[in-house]
């Protein structure tokens, strides 16, 4: 990215028109241009920012420089919006849900400014998502949270419902909204836990390799859901997939939580290596300055698993109580 944002809906529509003018189907383009059809579908629906190499392949096939076409849809620099979005991401990552309130007020101020229709929708969705998380985590009101999540989804997918969710193509933000709907079913509505799990697995399939950041979050939540279902082998499997994704993309984001999920799955499976995973989890929280998550992890281990975690001579020590 070059510091600018793009009207991806407008670009996607023009790309679709170019394809149709050549009398080509999506399948034909995908096969002949060596493009994943799901990626092409997402680009045409304005759900993903296309990579330059993808545009290069399509440009050769369409006989048109699509990088130049994309430039027509570049909109003004949203540096303030970026700062708020990054602040929200950091707070969600660290579990500082109460701190979201300040950022939500800033988003509401931005909403009043003149913006392109595409990013006005994006901003509205981000605000509703943040409000829903605040309602659930701080106000302990999952019902209101679910209403806001459904409202957020309908900003861009008016026909969306929790019953027909599998019928649509999603952006990474929309996948995140769907993931949070699934989590309400998983954590707040025990009788719908299986439906929530199915939604989470759908979210995973809906994401491309390029959307690894949200994939890491989905892996964590799938692992946690299998833990709640006492299916510990599956919990371990998805925790490991999440860890592998973190390593592959050289990020510490989400790694501490995934290592914790791995440790608990190993503990429940009677594997002694859980201690190594748990120590790594605590170390990651310390490295990334996630003191709140570190504290919650230590307290959870003591309360739920009779494990005392202390530091002696600079080393993390785990003891059974």
Short mmCIF file of C-alpha atoms in Angstrom, two decimals:
data_model
loop_
_atom_site.label_atom_id
_atom_site.label_comp_id
_atom_site.label_asym_id
_atom_site.label_seq_id
_atom_site.Cartn_x
_atom_site.Cartn_y
_atom_site.Cartn_z
CA UNK A 1 0.00 0.00 0.00
CA UNK A 2 1.10 3.56 -0.69
CA UNK A 3 -0.62 5.43 2.13
CA UNK A 4 -3.82 5.83 0.12
CA UNK A 5 -7.07 3.95 0.11
CA UNK A 6 -9.07 2.84 -2.88
CA UNK A 7 -12.73 2.57 -3.81
CA UNK A 8 -12.57 -1.18 -4.25
CA UNK A 9 -16.27 -1.46 -5.08
CA UNK A 10 -15.88 0.90 -8.03
CA UNK A 11 -12.72 -0.82 -9.23
CA UNK A 12 -14.34 -4.24 -8.90
CA UNK A 13 -17.32 -3.17 -10.99
CA UNK A 14 -15.05 -1.86 -13.75
CA UNK A 15 -13.03 -5.07 -13.70
CA UNK A 16 -16.24 -7.08 -14.02
CA UNK A 17 -17.36 -4.89 -16.96
CA UNK A 18 -14.02 -5.44 -18.71
CA UNK A 19 -14.38 -9.19 -18.29
CA UNK A 20 -17.94 -9.18 -19.61
CA UNK A 21 -16.97 -7.02 -22.58
CA UNK A 22 -14.52 -9.79 -23.49
CA UNK A 23 -17.37 -12.32 -23.09
CA UNK A 24 -15.49 -14.25 -20.45
CA UNK A 25 -16.77 -16.04 -17.38
CA UNK A 26 -15.02 -15.92 -14.03
CA UNK A 27 -14.11 -19.58 -14.44
CA UNK A 28 -12.49 -18.95 -17.82
CA UNK A 29 -10.43 -16.04 -16.48
CA UNK A 30 -9.36 -18.00 -13.40
CA UNK A 31 -8.25 -21.00 -15.45
CA UNK A 32 -6.51 -19.12 -18.26
CA UNK A 33 -4.92 -16.35 -16.20
CA UNK A 34 -3.91 -18.74 -13.37
CA UNK A 35 -5.88 -16.76 -10.79
CA UNK A 36 -7.73 -18.38 -7.90
CA UNK A 37 -11.43 -18.00 -8.68
CA UNK A 38 -12.24 -17.02 -5.07
CA UNK A 39 -9.66 -14.24 -5.32
CA UNK A 40 -11.17 -13.01 -8.60
CA UNK A 41 -14.65 -13.13 -7.11
CA UNK A 42 -13.52 -11.10 -4.11
CA UNK A 43 -11.81 -8.49 -6.29
CA UNK A 44 -14.88 -8.07 -8.51
CA UNK A 45 -17.09 -7.71 -5.42
CA UNK A 46 -14.80 -5.06 -3.91
CA UNK A 47 -13.95 -7.30 -0.95
CA UNK A 48 -10.15 -7.34 -1.17
CA UNK A 49 -7.25 -5.13 -2.25
CA UNK A 50 -5.66 -6.96 -5.22
CA UNK A 51 -1.95 -7.69 -5.10
CA UNK A 52 0.19 -6.13 -7.83
CA UNK A 53 1.21 -9.53 -9.23
CA UNK A 54 -2.48 -10.47 -9.53
CA UNK A 55 -3.20 -7.28 -11.44
CA UNK A 56 -0.17 -7.95 -13.67
CA UNK A 57 -1.54 -11.39 -14.59
CA UNK A 58 -5.00 -10.03 -15.27
CA UNK A 59 -3.60 -7.06 -17.22
CA UNK A 60 -1.84 -9.41 -19.61
CA UNK A 61 -5.05 -11.37 -20.08
CA UNK A 62 -7.37 -8.33 -20.39
CA UNK A 63 -4.93 -6.37 -22.61
CA UNK A 64 -5.24 -3.40 -20.25
CA UNK A 65 -2.96 -2.02 -17.53
CA UNK A 66 -5.13 -2.65 -14.48
CA UNK A 67 -2.64 -0.96 -12.17
CA UNK A 68 -3.41 2.26 -14.04
CA UNK A 69 -7.13 1.55 -13.82
CA UNK A 70 -6.83 1.07 -10.05
CA UNK A 71 -5.20 4.49 -9.70
CA UNK A 72 -8.45 6.09 -10.90
CA UNK A 73 -10.11 4.76 -7.76
CA UNK A 74 -7.54 6.12 -5.32
CA UNK A 75 -9.13 8.37 -2.74
CA UNK A 76 -7.68 10.89 -0.34
CA UNK A 77 -5.24 9.91 2.37
CA UNK A 78 -7.05 8.65 5.47
CA UNK A 79 -4.16 8.97 7.89
CA UNK A 80 -6.40 9.95 10.81
CA UNK A 81 -8.68 7.03 10.09
CA UNK A 82 -5.64 4.71 9.96
CA UNK A 83 -4.44 5.86 13.37
CA UNK A 84 -7.83 5.20 14.94
CA UNK A 85 -8.14 1.81 13.23
CA UNK A 86 -4.67 0.79 14.45
CA UNK A 87 -5.50 1.98 17.95
CA UNK A 88 -8.65 -0.17 17.95
CA UNK A 89 -6.66 -3.18 16.71
CA UNK A 90 -4.08 -2.74 19.47
CA UNK A 91 -6.78 -2.54 22.14
CA UNK A 92 -8.58 -5.59 20.85
CA UNK A 93 -5.28 -7.48 20.74
CA UNK A 94 -4.39 -6.57 24.33
CA UNK A 95 -7.90 -7.05 25.74
CA UNK A 96 -8.27 -3.35 26.61
CA UNK A 97 -11.98 -3.29 25.73
CA UNK A 98 -12.83 -0.35 27.98
CA UNK A 99 -10.30 1.74 26.04
CA UNK A 100 -12.40 1.32 22.90
CA UNK A 101 -14.76 4.06 24.03
CA UNK A 102 -12.34 6.87 23.19
CA UNK A 103 -11.69 5.48 19.70
CA UNK A 104 -15.41 5.01 19.06
CA UNK A 105 -15.99 8.69 19.80
CA UNK A 106 -13.27 9.61 17.31
CA UNK A 107 -14.87 7.36 14.67
CA UNK A 108 -18.21 9.09 15.20
CA UNK A 109 -16.50 12.43 14.55
CA UNK A 110 -15.02 11.08 11.32
CA UNK A 111 -18.46 9.82 10.29
CA UNK A 112 -19.64 13.42 10.12
CA UNK A 113 -16.93 14.34 7.61
CA UNK A 114 -17.34 14.04 3.84
CA UNK A 115 -15.95 10.68 2.74
CA UNK A 116 -16.21 8.49 -0.33
CA UNK A 117 -19.27 6.19 -0.18
CA UNK A 118 -17.04 3.11 -0.06
CA UNK A 119 -15.06 4.20 2.99
CA UNK A 120 -18.11 5.70 4.66
CA UNK A 121 -19.48 2.13 4.69
CA UNK A 122 -16.16 0.75 5.91
CA UNK A 123 -16.03 3.28 8.75
CA UNK A 124 -19.64 2.56 9.71
CA UNK A 125 -18.93 -1.17 9.88
CA UNK A 126 -15.82 -0.67 11.99
CA UNK A 127 -17.75 1.57 14.40
CA UNK A 128 -20.59 -0.93 14.78
CA UNK A 129 -18.11 -3.79 15.26
CA UNK A 130 -16.29 -1.82 17.98
CA UNK A 131 -19.57 -0.95 19.68
CA UNK A 132 -20.68 -4.58 19.60
CA UNK A 133 -17.44 -5.76 21.22
CA UNK A 134 -17.79 -3.04 23.87
CA UNK A 135 -21.38 -4.10 24.59
CA UNK A 136 -20.39 -7.74 24.99
CA UNK A 137 -17.09 -7.33 26.86
CA UNK A 138 -17.78 -4.29 29.04
CA UNK A 139 -21.57 -3.99 29.35
CA UNK A 140 -22.06 -7.80 29.37
CA UNK A 141 -24.92 -7.44 26.89
CA UNK A 142 -24.60 -10.10 24.14
CA UNK A 143 -28.12 -9.41 22.81
CA UNK A 144 -27.32 -5.77 21.96
CA UNK A 145 -23.92 -6.88 20.68
CA UNK A 146 -25.57 -9.32 18.24
CA UNK A 147 -27.99 -6.64 17.00
CA UNK A 148 -25.08 -4.31 16.26
CA UNK A 149 -23.12 -7.06 14.48
CA UNK A 150 -26.07 -7.91 12.23
CA UNK A 151 -26.56 -4.19 11.53
CA UNK A 152 -22.84 -3.89 10.66
CA UNK A 153 -23.07 -6.74 8.18
CA UNK A 154 -26.15 -5.28 6.51
CA UNK A 155 -24.24 -2.07 5.74
CA UNK A 156 -22.64 -3.91 2.82
CA UNK A 157 -24.76 -7.09 2.58
CA UNK A 158 -28.41 -6.00 3.01
CA UNK A 159 -29.78 -9.54 2.62
CA UNK A 160 -27.53 -11.04 5.29
CA UNK A 161 -28.95 -13.17 8.10
CA UNK A 162 -27.46 -15.78 10.43
CA UNK A 163 -29.36 -18.39 8.41
CA UNK A 164 -28.04 -17.55 4.92
CA UNK A 165 -24.49 -16.44 5.79
CA UNK A 166 -22.92 -19.11 3.57
CA UNK A 167 -24.40 -17.50 0.43
CA UNK A 168 -22.11 -14.47 0.31
CA UNK A 169 -18.54 -13.41 -0.50
CA UNK A 170 -16.87 -11.57 2.39
CA UNK A 171 -14.14 -8.99 2.90
CA UNK A 172 -11.75 -9.51 5.82
CA UNK A 173 -13.73 -6.98 7.91
CA UNK A 174 -16.98 -8.80 7.11
CA UNK A 175 -15.36 -12.10 8.09
CA UNK A 176 -14.41 -10.49 11.37
CA UNK A 177 -18.02 -9.41 11.94
CA UNK A 178 -19.21 -12.94 11.13
CA UNK A 179 -16.58 -14.36 13.48
CA UNK A 180 -17.94 -12.24 16.33
CA UNK A 181 -21.50 -13.37 15.58
CA UNK A 182 -20.25 -16.94 15.80
CA UNK A 183 -18.57 -16.21 19.13
CA UNK A 184 -21.84 -14.99 20.64
CA UNK A 185 -23.36 -18.35 19.75
CA UNK A 186 -20.31 -20.17 21.13
CA UNK A 187 -19.99 -18.35 24.44
CA UNK A 188 -23.45 -17.00 25.21
CA UNK A 189 -25.82 -19.57 23.67
CA UNK A 190 -24.64 -23.05 24.59
CA UNK A 191 -27.40 -24.69 22.54
CA UNK A 192 -26.04 -22.91 19.45
CA UNK A 193 -22.38 -23.73 20.08
CA UNK A 194 -22.25 -26.18 17.16
CA UNK A 195 -23.72 -23.55 14.82
CA UNK A 196 -21.10 -21.10 16.05
CA UNK A 197 -18.35 -23.62 15.32
CA UNK A 198 -19.70 -24.16 11.79
CA UNK A 199 -19.64 -20.39 11.25
CA UNK A 200 -16.03 -20.18 12.44
CA UNK A 201 -14.98 -23.00 10.11
CA UNK A 202 -16.77 -21.18 7.27
CA UNK A 203 -14.85 -17.99 8.16
CA UNK A 204 -11.59 -19.92 7.86
CA UNK A 205 -12.51 -21.24 4.41
CA UNK A 206 -13.61 -17.76 3.28
CA UNK A 207 -10.14 -16.29 3.88
CA UNK A 208 -7.27 -16.33 1.40
CA UNK A 209 -3.59 -16.79 2.30
CA UNK A 210 -3.13 -13.02 2.00
CA UNK A 211 -5.68 -12.46 4.77
CA UNK A 212 -3.50 -14.18 7.37
CA UNK A 213 -4.01 -11.55 10.08
CA UNK A 214 -7.69 -12.33 10.52
CA UNK A 215 -6.95 -16.03 9.90
CA UNK A 216 -4.83 -16.07 13.07
CA UNK A 217 -7.81 -14.79 15.08
CA UNK A 218 -10.13 -17.37 13.53
CA UNK A 219 -7.68 -20.20 14.32
CA UNK A 220 -7.58 -19.09 17.96
CA UNK A 221 -11.37 -18.98 18.26
CA UNK A 222 -11.84 -22.36 16.59
CA UNK A 223 -9.28 -23.84 18.98
CA UNK A 224 -11.09 -22.30 21.94
CA UNK A 225 -14.47 -23.57 20.73
CA UNK A 226 -13.16 -27.13 20.45
CA UNK A 227 -11.79 -26.70 23.98
CA UNK A 228 -15.27 -25.77 25.21
CA UNK A 229 -16.59 -28.88 23.44
CA UNK A 230 -13.87 -30.95 25.19
CA UNK A 231 -12.45 -32.05 21.83
CA UNK A 232 -8.84 -31.39 22.80
CA UNK A 233 -7.09 -33.00 19.80
CA UNK A 234 -8.95 -30.61 17.48
CA UNK A 235 -8.22 -27.71 19.82
CA UNK A 236 -4.51 -28.54 19.64
CA UNK A 237 -4.65 -28.99 15.85
CA UNK A 238 -6.09 -25.51 15.18
CA UNK A 239 -3.84 -23.86 17.77
CA UNK A 240 -0.85 -25.32 15.93
CA UNK A 241 -2.17 -24.09 12.57
CA UNK A 242 -2.46 -20.60 14.05
CA UNK A 243 1.06 -20.76 15.45
CA UNK A 244 2.39 -21.91 12.07
CA UNK A 245 0.64 -18.94 10.42
CA UNK A 246 2.26 -16.54 12.90
CA UNK A 247 5.71 -18.01 12.24
CA UNK A 248 5.22 -18.04 8.46
CA UNK A 249 4.28 -14.36 8.46
CA UNK A 250 6.87 -13.35 11.07
CA UNK A 251 4.37 -11.84 13.52
CA UNK A 252 3.95 -12.00 17.28
CA UNK A 253 0.34 -10.80 17.00
CA UNK A 254 -1.91 -13.47 18.51
CA UNK A 255 1.01 -15.83 19.12
CA UNK A 256 0.88 -15.65 22.91
CA UNK A 257 -2.83 -16.55 22.99
CA UNK A 258 -2.36 -19.40 20.52
CA UNK A 259 0.50 -20.81 22.62
CA UNK A 260 -1.77 -20.65 25.67
CA UNK A 261 -4.49 -22.56 23.80
CA UNK A 262 -1.88 -25.11 22.73
CA UNK A 263 -0.67 -25.48 26.33
CA UNK A 264 -4.16 -26.08 27.70
CA UNK A 265 -4.96 -28.62 24.98
CA UNK A 266 -1.70 -30.46 25.76
CA UNK A 267 -2.48 -30.32 29.49
CA UNK A 268 -5.93 -31.83 28.91
CA UNK A 269 -4.39 -34.53 26.72
CA UNK A 270 -1.91 -35.41 29.49
CA UNK A 271 1.15 -34.23 27.60
CA UNK A 272 4.03 -32.95 29.69
CA UNK A 273 5.15 -30.51 26.96
CA UNK A 274 2.29 -28.20 27.98
CA UNK A 275 4.76 -26.51 30.36
CA UNK A 276 7.04 -25.51 27.49
CA UNK A 277 4.10 -24.07 25.53
CA UNK A 278 2.84 -22.18 28.58
CA UNK A 279 6.27 -20.70 29.31
CA UNK A 280 6.54 -19.55 25.69
CA UNK A 281 3.10 -17.96 25.96
CA UNK A 282 4.07 -15.96 29.06
CA UNK A 283 7.35 -14.91 27.42
CA UNK A 284 5.51 -13.62 24.33
CA UNK A 285 3.15 -11.58 26.50
CA UNK A 286 6.18 -10.06 28.24
CA UNK A 287 8.00 -9.30 24.97
CA UNK A 288 4.94 -7.64 23.45
CA UNK A 289 4.04 -5.71 26.60
CA UNK A 290 0.67 -7.43 26.96
CA UNK A 291 0.67 -7.27 30.74
CA UNK A 292 -3.11 -7.60 31.02
CA UNK A 293 -3.15 -10.84 29.02
CA UNK A 294 -0.21 -12.14 31.04
CA UNK A 295 -2.05 -11.45 34.28
CA UNK A 296 -5.28 -13.06 33.01
CA UNK A 297 -3.33 -16.14 31.85
CA UNK A 298 -1.58 -16.60 35.21
CA UNK A 299 -4.84 -16.12 37.14
CA UNK A 300 -6.73 -18.54 34.84
CA UNK A 301 -4.06 -21.21 35.25
CA UNK A 302 -4.32 -20.96 39.03
CA UNK A 303 -8.11 -20.86 39.19
CA UNK A 304 -8.98 -23.41 36.50
CA UNK A 305 -6.00 -25.75 36.34
CA UNK A 306 -4.34 -25.53 39.81
CA UNK A 307 -1.12 -24.29 38.26
CA UNK A 308 1.03 -21.67 39.95
CA UNK A 309 3.23 -19.62 37.62
CA UNK A 310 6.06 -17.66 39.23
CA UNK A 311 9.40 -16.19 38.25
CA UNK A 312 12.55 -17.32 40.02
CA UNK A 313 16.01 -16.03 39.12
CA UNK A 314 14.60 -14.62 35.88
CA UNK A 315 13.09 -17.99 34.89
CA UNK A 316 9.38 -18.85 34.64
CA UNK A 317 8.49 -21.75 36.92
CA UNK A 318 5.25 -23.80 36.77
CA UNK A 319 4.11 -25.82 39.80
CA UNK A 320 1.04 -27.93 40.51
CA UNK A 321 -0.89 -26.67 43.53
#
